[in-house]
Structure formats: structure tokens, C-alpha cells
GROMACS .gro file of C-alpha atoms in nm:
model
  280
    1MET     CA    1   7.885   7.808   8.102
    2TYR     CA    2   7.562   7.976   8.066
    3CYS     CA    3   7.363   7.676   8.156
    4HIS     CA    4   7.573   7.636   8.478
    5ALA     CA    5   7.485   7.997   8.568
    6ILE     CA    6   7.114   7.906   8.561
    7LEU     CA    7   7.164   7.635   8.835
    8PRO     CA    8   7.104   7.764   9.198
    9LEU     CA    9   7.437   7.826   9.398
   10PRO     CA   10   7.381   7.514   9.617
   11VAL     CA   11   7.396   7.294   9.317
   12LEU     CA   12   7.701   7.482   9.188
   13TYR     CA   13   7.892   7.427   9.515
   14VAL     CA   14   7.847   7.054   9.447
   15PHE     CA   15   8.032   7.094   9.139
   16SER     CA   16   8.293   7.311   9.321
   17ASP     CA   17   8.345   7.028   9.574
   18ILE     CA   18   8.411   6.790   9.282
   19LEU     CA   19   8.660   7.022   9.125
   20PHE     CA   20   8.859   7.082   9.430
   21PRO     CA   21   9.056   6.742   9.437
   22VAL     CA   22   9.114   6.791   9.064
   23VAL     CA   23   9.279   7.126   9.115
   24TYR     CA   24   9.448   7.055   9.429
   25TYR     CA   25   9.581   6.704   9.395
   26ILE     CA   26   9.591   6.628   9.023
   27ALA     CA   27   9.646   6.947   8.849
   28ARG     CA   28   9.838   7.097   9.155
   29TYR     CA   29   9.743   7.442   9.029
   30ARG     CA   30  10.026   7.687   9.143
   31ARG     CA   31  10.069   7.477   9.451
   32THR     CA   32  10.452   7.583   9.467
   33VAL     CA   33  10.370   7.949   9.473
   34VAL     CA   34  10.088   7.915   9.726
   35ARG     CA   35  10.287   7.705   9.959
   36LYS     CA   36  10.591   7.946   9.950
   37ASN     CA   37  10.365   8.245   9.986
   38LEU     CA   38  10.198   8.098  10.293
   39GLU     CA   39  10.516   7.984  10.464
   40ASN     CA   40  10.680   8.331  10.413
   41ALA     CA   41  10.372   8.513  10.530
   42PHE     CA   42  10.306   8.290  10.845
   43PRO     CA   43  10.657   8.188  10.975
   44GLU     CA   44  10.498   8.132  11.318
   45LYS     CA   45  10.262   7.865  11.189
   46SER     CA   46  10.322   7.491  11.171
   47LYS     CA   47  10.328   7.292  10.857
   48LYS     CA   48   9.994   7.149  10.946
   49GLU     CA   49   9.848   7.488  10.979
   50ILE     CA   50   9.985   7.600  10.658
   51VAL     CA   51   9.847   7.294  10.475
   52ARG     CA   52   9.503   7.355  10.642
   53ILE     CA   53   9.505   7.721  10.506
   54GLU     CA   54   9.628   7.602  10.165
   55LYS     CA   55   9.339   7.355  10.124
   56ALA     CA   56   9.091   7.606  10.251
   57PHE     CA   57   9.229   7.851   9.988
   58TYR     CA   58   9.178   7.610   9.703
   59ARG     CA   59   8.834   7.523   9.814
   60ASN     CA   60   8.734   7.882   9.809
   61LEU     CA   61   8.911   7.939   9.472
   62CYS     CA   62   8.683   7.679   9.333
   63ASP     CA   63   8.385   7.837   9.499
   64TYR     CA   64   8.492   8.171   9.350
   65TRP     CA   65   8.492   8.026   9.004
   66PHE     CA   66   8.143   7.903   9.033
   67GLU     CA   67   8.004   8.205   9.217
   68THR     CA   68   8.146   8.427   8.933
   69VAL     CA   69   7.980   8.218   8.661
   70LYS     CA   70   7.659   8.271   8.857
   71LEU     CA   71   7.674   8.635   8.795
   72LEU     CA   72   7.559   8.569   8.454
   73HIS     CA   73   7.210   8.479   8.580
   74ILE     CA   74   7.179   8.587   8.944
   75SER     CA   75   6.890   8.818   9.040
   76GLU     CA   76   6.936   9.161   9.218
   77LYS     CA   77   6.732   9.025   9.496
   78GLU     CA   78   6.940   8.733   9.558
   79MET     CA   79   7.258   8.943   9.523
   80LEU     CA   80   7.133   9.190   9.779
   81ARG     CA   81   7.071   8.887  10.017
   82ARG     CA   82   7.420   8.738   9.957
   83MET     CA   83   7.647   9.031   9.935
   84LYS     CA   84   7.569   9.318  10.190
   85PHE     CA   85   7.739   9.647  10.222
   86LYS     CA   86   7.786   9.825  10.543
   87ASN     CA   87   7.833  10.203  10.621
   88MET     CA   88   7.713  10.294  10.278
   89GLU     CA   89   7.498  10.575  10.415
   90MET     CA   90   7.843  10.744  10.517
   91VAL     CA   91   7.956  10.723  10.151
   92ASN     CA   92   7.620  10.841  10.000
   93THR     CA   93   7.593  11.127  10.247
   94MET     CA   94   7.953  11.244  10.200
   95MET     CA   95   7.924  11.241   9.821
   96GLN     CA   96   7.605  11.467   9.832
   97ASP     CA   97   7.845  11.767   9.816
   98GLY     CA   98   7.920  11.665   9.444
   99ASN     CA   99   8.286  11.532   9.518
  100SER     CA  100   8.374  11.185   9.393
  101GLY     CA  101   8.535  10.892   9.572
  102MET     CA  102   8.802  10.634   9.520
  103MET     CA  103   8.785  10.293   9.691
  104TYR     CA  104   9.069  10.052   9.765
  105LEU     CA  105   8.985   9.689   9.710
  106GLY     CA  106   9.178   9.358   9.745
  107HIS     CA  107   9.147   9.015   9.603
  108PHE     CA  108   8.972   8.875   9.908
  109GLY     CA  109   8.650   8.661   9.923
  110ASN     CA  110   8.476   8.697   9.577
  111TRP     CA  111   8.575   9.031   9.454
  112GLU     CA  112   8.374   8.978   9.140
  113TRP     CA  113   8.067   9.037   9.346
  114VAL     CA  114   8.178   9.375   9.467
  115PRO     CA  115   8.025   9.557   9.165
  116SER     CA  116   7.695   9.491   9.321
  117ILE     CA  117   7.773   9.789   9.537
  118ALA     CA  118   7.578   9.971   9.266
  119LEU     CA  119   7.280   9.834   9.431
  120TRP     CA  120   7.349  10.005   9.756
  121THR     CA  121   7.472  10.340   9.615
  122ASP     CA  122   7.267  10.651   9.552
  123SER     CA  123   7.155  10.670   9.197
  124SER     CA  124   7.336  11.008   9.150
  125ILE     CA  125   7.677  10.828   9.190
  126SER     CA  126   7.817  10.652   8.878
  127LEU     CA  127   8.019  10.346   8.972
  128ALA     CA  128   8.339  10.246   8.790
  129GLN     CA  129   8.617   9.993   8.831
  130ILE     CA  130   8.978   9.980   8.712
  131TYR     CA  131   9.068   9.662   8.558
  132ARG     CA  132   9.372   9.491   8.376
  133PRO     CA  133   9.270   9.351   8.045
  134LEU     CA  134   9.323   8.964   8.009
  135ARG     CA  135   9.532   8.829   7.723
  136ASN     CA  136   9.266   8.602   7.625
  137SER     CA  137   9.004   8.831   7.427
  138VAL     CA  138   8.717   8.572   7.502
  139PHE     CA  139   8.780   8.565   7.876
  140ASP     CA  140   8.845   8.945   7.880
  141LYS     CA  141   8.493   9.008   7.712
  142LEU     CA  142   8.334   8.759   7.958
  143PHE     CA  143   8.464   8.933   8.265
  144LEU     CA  144   8.381   9.270   8.134
  145THR     CA  145   8.027   9.145   8.098
  146LEU     CA  146   8.017   9.005   8.448
  147ARG     CA  147   8.170   9.319   8.610
  148LYS     CA  148   7.922   9.543   8.436
  149ARG     CA  149   7.639   9.317   8.547
  150PHE     CA  150   7.489   9.581   8.788
  151GLY     CA  151   7.561   9.893   8.576
  152THR     CA  152   7.927   9.964   8.675
  153LEU     CA  153   8.177  10.103   8.410
  154GLY     CA  154   8.496   9.916   8.339
  155ILE     CA  155   8.809  10.136   8.287
  156PRO     CA  156   9.126   9.979   8.143
  157LYS     CA  157   9.414  10.028   8.370
  158GLU     CA  158   9.615  10.219   8.115
  159SER     CA  159   9.337  10.460   8.066
  160THR     CA  160   9.272  10.530   8.424
  161LEU     CA  161   9.391  10.900   8.462
  162ARG     CA  162   9.237  10.998   8.119
  163GLU     CA  163   8.907  10.853   8.198
  164ILE     CA  164   8.893  10.996   8.550
  165ILE     CA  165   8.973  11.356   8.403
  166LYS     CA  166   8.718  11.299   8.137
  167MET     CA  167   8.443  11.211   8.403
  168ARG     CA  168   8.556  11.506   8.621
  169LYS     CA  169   8.522  11.757   8.331
  170ALA     CA  170   8.192  11.624   8.245
  171GLY     CA  171   8.071  11.685   8.601
  172ILE     CA  172   8.002  11.319   8.661
  173LYS     CA  173   8.009  11.220   9.027
  174SER     CA  174   8.170  10.876   9.057
  175LEU     CA  175   8.298  10.611   9.289
  176ILE     CA  176   8.590  10.430   9.136
  177GLY     CA  177   8.719  10.097   9.278
  178PHE     CA  178   9.088   9.997   9.248
  179MET     CA  179   9.233   9.649   9.308
  180SER     CA  180   9.558   9.760   9.474
  181ASP     CA  181   9.699   9.445   9.635
  182GLN     CA  182   9.890   9.285   9.359
  183THR     CA  183  10.234   9.365   9.220
  184PRO     CA  184  10.310   9.681   9.039
  185SER     CA  185  10.521   9.673   8.727
  186PRO     CA  186  10.885   9.753   8.782
  187ARG     CA  187  10.853  10.098   8.625
  188ASN     CA  188  10.563  10.189   8.854
  189ILE     CA  189  10.725  10.092   9.191
  190TYR     CA  190  10.758  10.412   9.391
  191TYR     CA  191  10.700  10.282   9.752
  192TRP     CA  192  10.793   9.981   9.942
  193SER     CA  193  10.638   9.859  10.275
  194SER     CA  194  10.638   9.556  10.502
  195PHE     CA  195  10.355   9.329  10.408
  196PHE     CA  196  10.341   8.992  10.593
  197HIS     CA  197  10.688   9.022  10.727
  198GLN     CA  198  10.834   9.091  10.364
  199ASP     CA  199  10.953   9.391  10.186
  200THR     CA  200  10.677   9.461   9.929
  201PRO     CA  201  10.623   9.712   9.652
  202ILE     CA  202  10.290   9.872   9.681
  203TYR     CA  203  10.073  10.040   9.426
  204THR     CA  204  10.067  10.434   9.488
  205GLY     CA  205   9.839  10.533   9.178
  206VAL     CA  206   9.521  10.570   9.406
  207GLU     CA  207   9.702  10.806   9.647
  208ARG     CA  208   9.850  10.997   9.373
  209ILE     CA  209   9.519  11.061   9.182
  210ALA     CA  210   9.347  11.132   9.512
  211LYS     CA  211   9.613  11.409   9.595
  212GLN     CA  212   9.564  11.561   9.241
  213THR     CA  213   9.176  11.552   9.247
  214GLY     CA  214   9.080  11.577   9.611
  215TYR     CA  215   8.857  11.278   9.589
  216TYR     CA  216   8.752  11.110   9.905
  217VAL     CA  217   8.935  10.780   9.970
  218PHE     CA  218   8.786  10.459  10.112
  219TYR     CA  219   8.867  10.101  10.193
  220LEU     CA  220   8.640   9.817  10.138
  221ASP     CA  221   8.677   9.559  10.421
  222ILE     CA  222   8.542   9.224  10.307
  223THR     CA  223   8.426   8.937  10.538
  224ARG     CA  224   8.320   8.591  10.418
  225ILE     CA  225   8.025   8.517  10.657
  226LYS     CA  226   7.965   8.166  10.527
  227ARG     CA  227   7.973   7.986  10.189
  228GLY     CA  228   7.791   8.228   9.936
  229TYR     CA  229   7.750   8.502  10.180
  230TYR     CA  230   7.970   8.817  10.214
  231GLU     CA  231   7.961   9.148  10.413
  232ALA     CA  232   8.170   9.446  10.301
  233GLU     CA  233   8.217   9.750  10.521
  234CYS     CA  234   8.316  10.101  10.375
  235VAL     CA  235   8.604  10.251  10.576
  236LEU     CA  236   8.696  10.622  10.523
  237LEU     CA  237   9.073  10.662  10.468
  238SER     CA  238   9.075  11.029  10.397
  239ASP     CA  239   8.837  11.308  10.330
  240ASN     CA  240   9.111  11.550  10.257
  241PRO     CA  241   9.387  11.358  10.078
  242LYS     CA  242   9.571  11.680   9.957
  243ALA     CA  243   9.655  11.752  10.333
  244THR     CA  244   9.818  11.398  10.390
  245GLU     CA  245  10.173  11.322  10.390
  246ASP     CA  246  10.330  11.136  10.094
  247PHE     CA  247  10.248  10.758  10.114
  248GLU     CA  248  10.025  10.810  10.429
  249ILE     CA  249   9.701  10.687  10.241
  250THR     CA  250   9.896  10.397  10.079
  251GLU     CA  251  10.025  10.284  10.413
  252LYS     CA  252   9.684  10.293  10.570
  253TYR     CA  253   9.546  10.095  10.296
  254ILE     CA  254   9.817   9.812  10.314
  255ARG     CA  255   9.779   9.783  10.687
  256LEU     CA  256   9.401   9.747  10.660
  257MET     CA  257   9.431   9.494  10.375
  258GLU     CA  258   9.682   9.301  10.585
  259LYS     CA  259   9.437   9.293  10.886
  260THR     CA  260   9.145   9.168  10.649
  261ILE     CA  261   9.364   8.882  10.527
  262GLN     CA  262   9.489   8.782  10.880
  263ARG     CA  263   9.130   8.765  10.998
  264ASN     CA  264   9.079   8.461  10.763
  265PRO     CA  265   9.393   8.397  10.540
  266ALA     CA  266   9.233   8.131  10.318
  267TYR     CA  267   9.026   8.394  10.134
  268TRP     CA  268   9.305   8.583   9.984
  269LEU     CA  269   9.461   8.520   9.646
  270TRP     CA  270   9.771   8.339   9.742
  271SER     CA  271   9.826   8.190   9.389
  272HIS     CA  272   9.951   8.536   9.277
  273ASN     CA  273  10.334   8.573   9.276
  274ARG     CA  274  10.305   8.879   9.508
  275TRP     CA  275  10.684   8.898   9.612
  276LYS     CA  276  10.853   8.842   9.283
  277TYR     CA  277  11.040   9.156   9.310
  278THR     CA  278  11.315   9.267   9.548
  279ARG     CA  279  11.425   9.594   9.657
  280GLY     CA  280  11.773   9.709   9.528
   0.00000   0.00000   0.00000
């Protein structure tokens, strides 16, 4: 894997092109889940259109794997060229007052490249990300290494509130990223919304912590410009979360996440069984 990381991305994309038919046609990796999700999310699209999105999703998934491996060896200069962040001056300026921020993310494009936001953030701000530990200890250690590549701190999901309180008490100004577009566990379902025409449980943890701490809340809107190039725009959701209605911030997030996906559906993680729970 390390040897692969040394190779330039154009060469890694050749391997990605070779891998695609193996994953799609032979292994048929989660094909049933992906097809069902796409058909339910886009009832207005023809079968031909669904298959086109489906194939594009698997091609992007293969690219994602090789781009992620590349994190082991990519330089800061190349990362700055390939992953650009817009509106960071707003974030840096707002947080000059000493307050911290929370950022909603989604599994769109290559989310493993998002920690490079540290290269665009004021040095006075500590970067952290909430993650769900993987069952395989080897892969868990690998992904933690990759996600810390540019100096961000990894916080296990079950330790989120405890670590945030600890940083706050220590006077650490932080910007914390939350992947909030997947399915919450049954015991953590407090809010349902319509997401791609389906009744969907939505994570509310970010909003609840923001209301408790008063931290600014942002959304990261990612666009895939072309193969190996992404652009992410920081959008302010609330500069005063304590003054918002319950679930107002959560609803803003899910509507923006839906728009991001609709712009180019192939780049979201359709292989996740997002609608496995029903209300009632």
C-alpha cells in the first residue's frame, strides 16, 4: 500500500480503471443496496439514467480508494492544488473572537481529503474530526493515520462531548468536523425529515452540542471539479445557535446536503444502507 502511495495520482487512476470492472461486474460490491437507494431517491429517472449514475458512483468509489491511499505520501503543495477551500476567510475572521466552530460534513467526493482544511485555517485554530472506530484494528489505525496527516485531531464518536468539554475548559479554540449524513443508531434517533423523498432519521448531535456551547455552525459544500480536484465552500448555518428553534440547524444541514448530492449524485456514498429504519 505504501508503494502505491508513492506513485503519482495519474498512475493510480490507471489502477482505479482496472479495479472498476472487478468491483462492479465481478464482485458486485453492494450492488443491490446501491440500486435500491438510487431508484428510491430518484423515482423520476429512467432505468438507463439510474444505471449511468450507478456506474459513475462505482468509478468514483474506486478513485476514492486510491486517492485515500495517496494521502500517505502526498505533499502539502500538491494537496493545496487539488483540494481548495472557499470562504475560509469568513471562518478565520469569525473565530478571532475566541469562539469555536462545528462543521457539518457528508460522504461526498473524497471526504478523506477534507482534513487538509488545516492548511487553509488560521494557526490559532485546532482542527478535530469525529470518527466512528472501525472494527478491524489495522484499518482503524491506518485511517486514523491518514486523517491526522495534516495535523487534525481524531475524536472517537463515543467521546465527542467529553473531549469538546475538555478542549473548551482548556481554552482551546477549535473547529470540529462531523460526518452527519449516515444513519444514527436507534437509541439516538430524535428527529425525522424528508431526505430524497423518504422519511429519514437525522443526526441531531451537532445541533444539541452547538446549542449547549454556543459554537458557530458551518456546512462544507463539496464539489468535484474533475478527477483528482475538489473545491469545498464553507457555509455559515448559525452564528447564534442558542437562539434557533429546535431542529432548525439540523434541517438546514440536511437540505444543503441534499442539494450537494443532487448537483452530482454519483459522488455520494450510495452503498451505505441509509434507509434501513422506518418510523413507528
